[in-house]
C-alpha atoms as one frame of an Amber mdcrd trajectory, in Angstrom:
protein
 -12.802 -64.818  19.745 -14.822 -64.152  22.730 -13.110 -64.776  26.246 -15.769
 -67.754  27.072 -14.859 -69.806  23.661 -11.405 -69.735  24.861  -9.715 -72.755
  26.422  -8.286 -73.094  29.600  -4.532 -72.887  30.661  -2.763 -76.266  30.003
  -0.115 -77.101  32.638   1.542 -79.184  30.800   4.712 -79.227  28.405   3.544
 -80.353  24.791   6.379 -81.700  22.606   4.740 -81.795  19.591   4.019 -78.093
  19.421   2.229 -77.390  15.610   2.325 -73.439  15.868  -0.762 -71.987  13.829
  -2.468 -68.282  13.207  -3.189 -68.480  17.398  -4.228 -69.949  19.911  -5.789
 -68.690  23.247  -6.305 -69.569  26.378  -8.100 -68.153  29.838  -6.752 -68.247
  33.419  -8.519 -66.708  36.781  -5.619 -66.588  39.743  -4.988 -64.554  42.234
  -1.646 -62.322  42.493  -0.997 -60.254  45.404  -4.283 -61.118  46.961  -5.735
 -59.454  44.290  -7.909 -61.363  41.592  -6.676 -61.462  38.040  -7.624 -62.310
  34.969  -5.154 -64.001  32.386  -6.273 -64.185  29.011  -3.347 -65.047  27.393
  -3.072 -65.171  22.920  -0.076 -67.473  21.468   0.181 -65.957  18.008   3.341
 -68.288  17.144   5.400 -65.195  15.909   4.811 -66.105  11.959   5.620 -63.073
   9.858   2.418 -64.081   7.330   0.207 -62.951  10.700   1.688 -60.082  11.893
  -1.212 -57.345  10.759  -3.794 -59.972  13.128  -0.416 -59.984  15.422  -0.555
 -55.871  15.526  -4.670 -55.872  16.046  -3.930 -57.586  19.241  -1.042 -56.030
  20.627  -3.089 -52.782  20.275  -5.560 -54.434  22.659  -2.909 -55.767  25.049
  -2.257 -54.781  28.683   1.258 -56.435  29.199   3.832 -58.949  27.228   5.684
 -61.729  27.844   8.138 -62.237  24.761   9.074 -65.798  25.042  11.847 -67.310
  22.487  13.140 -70.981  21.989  16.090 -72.235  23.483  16.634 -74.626  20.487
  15.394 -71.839  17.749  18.444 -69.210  17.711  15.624 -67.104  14.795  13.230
 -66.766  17.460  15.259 -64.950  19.780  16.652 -62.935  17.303  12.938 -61.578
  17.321  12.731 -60.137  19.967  14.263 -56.765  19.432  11.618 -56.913  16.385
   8.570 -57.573  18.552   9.559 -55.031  20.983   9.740 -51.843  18.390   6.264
 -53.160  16.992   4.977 -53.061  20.844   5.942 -49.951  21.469   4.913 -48.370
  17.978   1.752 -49.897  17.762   1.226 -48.898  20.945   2.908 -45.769  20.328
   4.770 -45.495  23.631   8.440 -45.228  24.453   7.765 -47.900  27.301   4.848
 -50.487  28.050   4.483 -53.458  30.190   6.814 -55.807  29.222   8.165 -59.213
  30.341  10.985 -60.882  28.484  10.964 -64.606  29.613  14.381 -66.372  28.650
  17.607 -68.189  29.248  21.142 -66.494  30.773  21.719 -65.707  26.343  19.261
 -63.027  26.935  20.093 -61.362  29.704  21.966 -58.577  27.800  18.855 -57.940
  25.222  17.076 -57.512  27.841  19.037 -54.757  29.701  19.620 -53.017  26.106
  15.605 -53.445  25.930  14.741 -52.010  29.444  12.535 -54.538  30.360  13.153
 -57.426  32.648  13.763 -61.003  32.126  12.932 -64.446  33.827  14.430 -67.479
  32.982  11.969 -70.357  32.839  11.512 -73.459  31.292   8.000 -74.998  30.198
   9.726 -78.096  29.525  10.203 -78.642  33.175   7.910 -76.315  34.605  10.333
 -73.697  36.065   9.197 -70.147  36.593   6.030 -70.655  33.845   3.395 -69.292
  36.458   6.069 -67.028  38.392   6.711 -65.061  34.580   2.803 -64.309  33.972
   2.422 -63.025  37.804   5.167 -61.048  37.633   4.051 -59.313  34.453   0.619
 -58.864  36.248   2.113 -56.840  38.595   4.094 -54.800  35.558   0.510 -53.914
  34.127  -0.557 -52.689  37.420   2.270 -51.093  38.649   2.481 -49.445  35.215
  -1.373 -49.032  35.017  -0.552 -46.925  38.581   1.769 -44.806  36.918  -0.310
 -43.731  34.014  -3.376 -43.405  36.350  -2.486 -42.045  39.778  -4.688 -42.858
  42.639  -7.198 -39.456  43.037  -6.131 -37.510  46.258  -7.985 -38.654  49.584
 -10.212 -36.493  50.582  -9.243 -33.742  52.897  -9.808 -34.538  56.905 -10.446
 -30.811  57.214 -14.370 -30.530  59.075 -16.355 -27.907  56.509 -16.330 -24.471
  58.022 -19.519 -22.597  57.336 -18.886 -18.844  57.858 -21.845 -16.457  58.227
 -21.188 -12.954  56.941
């Protein structure tokens, strides 16, 4: 699905959430003064999707793995979802974001990847967990890339033998 086909971000809670293959969704902000572009895929975690699930994840620049409160399964997922990241992938690390309740504090240290709690119900934290994994992809992004050495201040010497 092309980027301009997708909708854009709802900021709203919806309580009658039908989960199906995906859905997407496209959001322009700016983080850190710098401009970013969101374009975020909800593949609803079902197992009968997870080869489509892998095709993106191979195409992904960050992750936010979100669980329900109310669904004890789902969180129990997570450890799942973060092995298939990083082996589809094939990294030991990549940009990660684990968004969740105090429960999940621990998975997330055992995971090495940090954790917000937030709430879409009531709006805490929702936009504060996709800018902070922004700035994961970048920083990490950094890493893998350094910047390329200024050049040197040095005035050319020409030398006449």
């Amino acid at each position: 699905m092309s980027s301009e086909t997708r909708e854009p971000l709802r900021s709203y809670f919806v309580t009658d959430y039908d989960p199906t293959i995906e859905d997407s969704y496209t959001k322009q902000c700016v983080i850190d003064d710098v401009p970013a572009k969101l374009d975020i895929l909800d593949t609803a975690g079902q197992e009968e999707f997870s080869a489509m699930r892998e095709q993106y994840m191979r195409s992904g620049e960050g992750f936010l793995l979100v669980f329900s409160v109310t669904d004890h399964a789902s969180f129990d997922e997570m450890y799942k979802f973060h092995r298939q990241i990083l082996r589809v992938k094939d990294r030991d690390e990549f940009p990660m974001l684990m968004v969740s309740t105090q429960d999940a504090q621990n998975l997330a240290r055992q995971l090495k990847i940090p954790y917000i709690e937030c709430s879409a119900k009531v709006r805490m934290n929702v936009d504060q967990a996709f800018h902070e994994l922004v700035r994961i992809v970048r920083k990490f992004q950094l890493s893998e890339r350094p910047p390329l050495k200024p050049p040197s201040k040095k005035k050319p010497r020409c030398l006449i033998l």
